[in-house]
Amino acid sequence: MGKSNKSKRFIQQSSDSVTKYSEKFPYHFTLAEAEERKANSQSYNYNA
């Protein structure tokens, strides 16, 4: 029982650190956002 609480706390801590990291480094984003920006940049390059 204590083990599950420990893992939950670790997951919460890691997610918080990721959020702080993304705030510190704005160029760091999730895979979904990266794919979306990649698709947008490709269509933009074709238009330009």
PDB file of N, CA and C in Angstrom:
ATOM      1  N   MET A   1       0.839  -1.197   0.000  1.00  0.00           N
ATOM      2  CA  MET A   1       0.000   0.000   0.000  1.00  0.00           C
ATOM      3  C   MET A   1       0.876   1.251   0.000  1.00  0.00           C
ATOM      4  N   GLY A   2       1.899   1.250   0.840  1.00  0.00           N
ATOM      5  CA  GLY A   2       2.815   2.390   0.866  1.00  0.00           C
ATOM      6  C   GLY A   2       3.587   2.507  -0.433  1.00  0.00           C
ATOM      7  N   LYS A   3       3.805   1.363  -1.086  1.00  0.00           N
ATOM      8  CA  LYS A   3       4.562   1.382  -2.342  1.00  0.00           C
ATOM      9  C   LYS A   3       3.808   2.157  -3.422  1.00  0.00           C
ATOM     10  N   SER A   4       2.488   1.951  -3.510  1.00  0.00           N
ATOM     11  CA  SER A   4       1.697   2.645  -4.528  1.00  0.00           C
ATOM     12  C   SER A   4       1.691   4.146  -4.256  1.00  0.00           C
ATOM     13  N   ASN A   5       1.638   4.535  -2.987  1.00  0.00           N
ATOM     14  CA  ASN A   5       1.668   5.956  -2.651  1.00  0.00           C
ATOM     15  C   ASN A   5       3.005   6.566  -3.059  1.00  0.00           C
ATOM     16  N   LYS A   6       4.067   5.808  -2.854  1.00  0.00           N
ATOM     17  CA  LYS A   6       5.399   6.297  -3.199  1.00  0.00           C
ATOM     18  C   LYS A   6       5.509   6.509  -4.708  1.00  0.00           C
ATOM     19  N   SER A   7       5.005   5.548  -5.493  1.00  0.00           N
ATOM     20  CA  SER A   7       5.099   5.666  -6.947  1.00  0.00           C
ATOM     21  C   SER A   7       4.239   6.832  -7.439  1.00  0.00           C
ATOM     22  N   LYS A   8       3.067   7.030  -6.826  1.00  0.00           N
ATOM     23  CA  LYS A   8       2.215   8.158  -7.217  1.00  0.00           C
ATOM     24  C   LYS A   8       2.937   9.474  -6.967  1.00  0.00           C
ATOM     25  N   ARG A   9       3.595   9.562  -5.801  1.00  0.00           N
ATOM     26  CA  ARG A   9       4.309  10.783  -5.453  1.00  0.00           C
ATOM     27  C   ARG A   9       5.445  11.020  -6.448  1.00  0.00           C
ATOM     28  N   PHE A  10       6.122   9.946  -6.831  1.00  0.00           N
ATOM     29  CA  PHE A  10       7.220  10.071  -7.786  1.00  0.00           C
ATOM     30  C   PHE A  10       6.705  10.541  -9.143  1.00  0.00           C
ATOM     31  N   ILE A  11       5.571   9.991  -9.587  1.00  0.00           N
ATOM     32  CA  ILE A  11       4.982  10.394 -10.869  1.00  0.00           C
ATOM     33  C   ILE A  11       4.579  11.863 -10.820  1.00  0.00           C
ATOM     34  N   GLN A  12       3.963  12.281  -9.717  1.00  0.00           N
ATOM     35  CA  GLN A  12       3.554  13.682  -9.574  1.00  0.00           C
ATOM     36  C   GLN A  12       4.784  14.584  -9.589  1.00  0.00           C
ATOM     37  N   GLN A  13       5.836  14.174  -8.901  1.00  0.00           N
ATOM     38  CA  GLN A  13       7.058  14.968  -8.835  1.00  0.00           C
ATOM     39  C   GLN A  13       7.694  15.086 -10.215  1.00  0.00           C
ATOM     40  N   SER A  14       7.739  13.983 -10.950  1.00  0.00           N
ATOM     41  CA  SER A  14       8.360  14.003 -12.280  1.00  0.00           C
ATOM     42  C   SER A  14       7.537  14.858 -13.235  1.00  0.00           C
ATOM     43  N   SER A  15       6.207  14.798 -13.147  1.00  0.00           N
ATOM     44  CA  SER A  15       5.370  15.611 -14.031  1.00  0.00           C
ATOM     45  C   SER A  15       5.549  17.090 -13.709  1.00  0.00           C
ATOM     46  N   ASP A  16       5.701  17.420 -12.437  1.00  0.00           N
ATOM     47  CA  ASP A  16       5.937  18.812 -12.050  1.00  0.00           C
ATOM     48  C   ASP A  16       7.277  19.293 -12.592  1.00  0.00           C
ATOM     49  N   SER A  17       8.306  18.448 -12.495  1.00  0.00           N
ATOM     50  CA  SER A  17       9.626  18.843 -12.978  1.00  0.00           C
ATOM     51  C   SER A  17       9.604  19.029 -14.494  1.00  0.00           C
ATOM     52  N   VAL A  18       8.838  18.206 -15.203  1.00  0.00           N
ATOM     53  CA  VAL A  18       8.717  18.351 -16.656  1.00  0.00           C
ATOM     54  C   VAL A  18       8.036  19.668 -16.993  1.00  0.00           C
ATOM     55  N   THR A  19       7.004  20.025 -16.227  1.00  0.00           N
ATOM     56  CA  THR A  19       6.301  21.293 -16.457  1.00  0.00           C
ATOM     57  C   THR A  19       7.241  22.465 -16.219  1.00  0.00           C
ATOM     58  N   LYS A  20       8.005  22.410 -15.133  1.00  0.00           N
ATOM     59  CA  LYS A  20       8.951  23.484 -14.842  1.00  0.00           C
ATOM     60  C   LYS A  20      10.027  23.548 -15.922  1.00  0.00           C
ATOM     61  N   TYR A  21      10.461  22.397 -16.400  1.00  0.00           N
ATOM     62  CA  TYR A  21      11.485  22.353 -17.443  1.00  0.00           C
ATOM     63  C   TYR A  21      10.962  22.989 -18.721  1.00  0.00           C
ATOM     64  N   SER A  22       9.713  22.687 -19.090  1.00  0.00           N
ATOM     65  CA  SER A  22       9.140  23.250 -20.311  1.00  0.00           C
ATOM     66  C   SER A  22       8.929  24.752 -20.155  1.00  0.00           C
ATOM     67  N   GLU A  23       8.667  25.215 -18.938  1.00  0.00           N
ATOM     68  CA  GLU A  23       8.545  26.657 -18.716  1.00  0.00           C
ATOM     69  C   GLU A  23       9.903  27.322 -18.865  1.00  0.00           C
ATOM     70  N   LYS A  24      10.949  26.656 -18.379  1.00  0.00           N
ATOM     71  CA  LYS A  24      12.299  27.209 -18.460  1.00  0.00           C
ATOM     72  C   LYS A  24      12.804  27.175 -19.899  1.00  0.00           C
ATOM     73  N   PHE A  25      12.483  26.101 -20.629  1.00  0.00           N
ATOM     74  CA  PHE A  25      12.918  25.962 -22.017  1.00  0.00           C
ATOM     75  C   PHE A  25      11.692  25.880 -22.925  1.00  0.00           C
ATOM     76  N   PRO A  26      11.253  27.004 -23.486  1.00  0.00           N
ATOM     77  CA  PRO A  26      10.020  27.015 -24.286  1.00  0.00           C
ATOM     78  C   PRO A  26      10.109  26.183 -25.562  1.00  0.00           C
ATOM     79  N   TYR A  27      11.324  25.908 -26.038  1.00  0.00           N
ATOM     80  CA  TYR A  27      11.454  25.133 -27.274  1.00  0.00           C
ATOM     81  C   TYR A  27      11.236  23.646 -27.014  1.00  0.00           C
ATOM     82  N   HIS A  28      11.136  23.267 -25.741  1.00  0.00           N
ATOM     83  CA  HIS A  28      10.908  21.863 -25.401  1.00  0.00           C
ATOM     84  C   HIS A  28       9.412  21.619 -25.302  1.00  0.00           C
ATOM     85  N   PHE A  29       8.842  20.791 -26.165  1.00  0.00           N
ATOM     86  CA  PHE A  29       7.412  20.513 -26.117  1.00  0.00           C
ATOM     87  C   PHE A  29       7.159  19.021 -26.318  1.00  0.00           C
ATOM     88  N   THR A  30       5.907  18.628 -26.149  1.00  0.00           N
ATOM     89  CA  THR A  30       5.554  17.211 -26.219  1.00  0.00           C
ATOM     90  C   THR A  30       5.625  16.701 -27.653  1.00  0.00           C
ATOM     91  N   LEU A  31       5.565  15.396 -27.803  1.00  0.00           N
ATOM     92  CA  LEU A  31       5.650  14.776 -29.125  1.00  0.00           C
ATOM     93  C   LEU A  31       4.472  15.208 -29.996  1.00  0.00           C
ATOM     94  N   ALA A  32       3.282  15.291 -29.417  1.00  0.00           N
ATOM     95  CA  ALA A  32       2.094  15.694 -30.175  1.00  0.00           C
ATOM     96  C   ALA A  32       2.265  17.111 -30.719  1.00  0.00           C
ATOM     97  N   GLU A  33       2.763  18.018 -29.879  1.00  0.00           N
ATOM     98  CA  GLU A  33       2.975  19.391 -30.331  1.00  0.00           C
ATOM     99  C   GLU A  33       4.068  19.434 -31.383  1.00  0.00           C
ATOM    100  N   ALA A  34       5.092  18.607 -31.222  1.00  0.00           N
ATOM    101  CA  ALA A  34       6.178  18.566 -32.197  1.00  0.00           C
ATOM    102  C   ALA A  34       5.657  18.097 -33.552  1.00  0.00           C
ATOM    103  N   GLU A  35       4.833  17.057 -33.547  1.00  0.00           N
ATOM    104  CA  GLU A  35       4.247  16.556 -34.799  1.00  0.00           C
ATOM    105  C   GLU A  35       3.372  17.631 -35.442  1.00  0.00           C
ATOM    106  N   GLU A  36       2.597  18.340 -34.624  1.00  0.00           N
ATOM    107  CA  GLU A  36       1.706  19.376 -35.146  1.00  0.00           C
ATOM    108  C   GLU A  36       2.519  20.524 -35.751  1.00  0.00           C
ATOM    109  N   ARG A  37       3.548  20.959 -35.044  1.00  0.00           N
ATOM    110  CA  ARG A  37       4.401  22.037 -35.567  1.00  0.00           C
ATOM    111  C   ARG A  37       5.121  21.580 -36.830  1.00  0.00           C
ATOM    112  N   LYS A  38       5.520  20.319 -36.852  1.00  0.00           N
ATOM    113  CA  LYS A  38       6.213  19.776 -38.019  1.00  0.00           C
ATOM    114  C   LYS A  38       5.290  19.824 -39.241  1.00  0.00           C
ATOM    115  N   ALA A  39       4.039  19.401 -39.059  1.00  0.00           N
ATOM    116  CA  ALA A  39       3.068  19.414 -40.158  1.00  0.00           C
ATOM    117  C   ALA A  39       2.786  20.849 -40.595  1.00  0.00           C
ATOM    118  N   ASN A  40       2.646  21.743 -39.628  1.00  0.00           N
ATOM    119  CA  ASN A  40       2.372  23.144 -39.954  1.00  0.00           C
ATOM    120  C   ASN A  40       3.560  23.776 -40.681  1.00  0.00           C
ATOM    121  N   SER A  41       4.756  23.480 -40.243  1.00  0.00           N
ATOM    122  CA  SER A  41       5.941  24.071 -40.864  1.00  0.00           C
ATOM    123  C   SER A  41       6.125  23.524 -42.286  1.00  0.00           C
ATOM    124  N   GLN A  42       5.789  22.257 -42.503  1.00  0.00           N
ATOM    125  CA  GLN A  42       5.918  21.683 -43.847  1.00  0.00           C
ATOM    126  C   GLN A  42       4.946  22.358 -44.808  1.00  0.00           C
ATOM    127  N   SER A  43       3.691  22.524 -44.399  1.00  0.00           N
ATOM    128  CA  SER A  43       2.700  23.168 -45.266  1.00  0.00           C
ATOM    129  C   SER A  43       3.083  24.631 -45.486  1.00  0.00           C
ATOM    130  N   TYR A  44       3.656  25.253 -44.467  1.00  0.00           N
ATOM    131  CA  TYR A  44       4.076  26.650 -44.589  1.00  0.00           C
ATOM    132  C   TYR A  44       5.238  26.762 -45.575  1.00  0.00           C
ATOM    133  N   ASN A  45       6.150  25.811 -45.525  1.00  0.00           N
ATOM    134  CA  ASN A  45       7.284  25.827 -46.448  1.00  0.00           C
ATOM    135  C   ASN A  45       6.810  25.639 -47.891  1.00  0.00           C
ATOM    136  N   TYR A  46       5.819  24.787 -48.083  1.00  0.00           N
ATOM    137  CA  TYR A  46       5.301  24.567 -49.435  1.00  0.00           C
ATOM    138  C   TYR A  46       4.623  25.835 -49.952  1.00  0.00           C
ATOM    139  N   ASN A  47       3.898  26.533 -49.081  1.00  0.00           N
ATOM    140  CA  ASN A  47       3.227  27.764 -49.494  1.00  0.00           C
ATOM    141  C   ASN A  47       4.248  28.858 -49.793  1.00  0.00           C
ATOM    142  N   ALA A  48       5.316  28.896 -49.030  1.00  0.00           N
ATOM    143  CA  ALA A  48       6.340  29.915 -49.237  1.00  0.00           C
ATOM    144  C   ALA A  48       7.230  29.475 -50.382  1.00  0.00           C
TER     145      ALA A  48
END
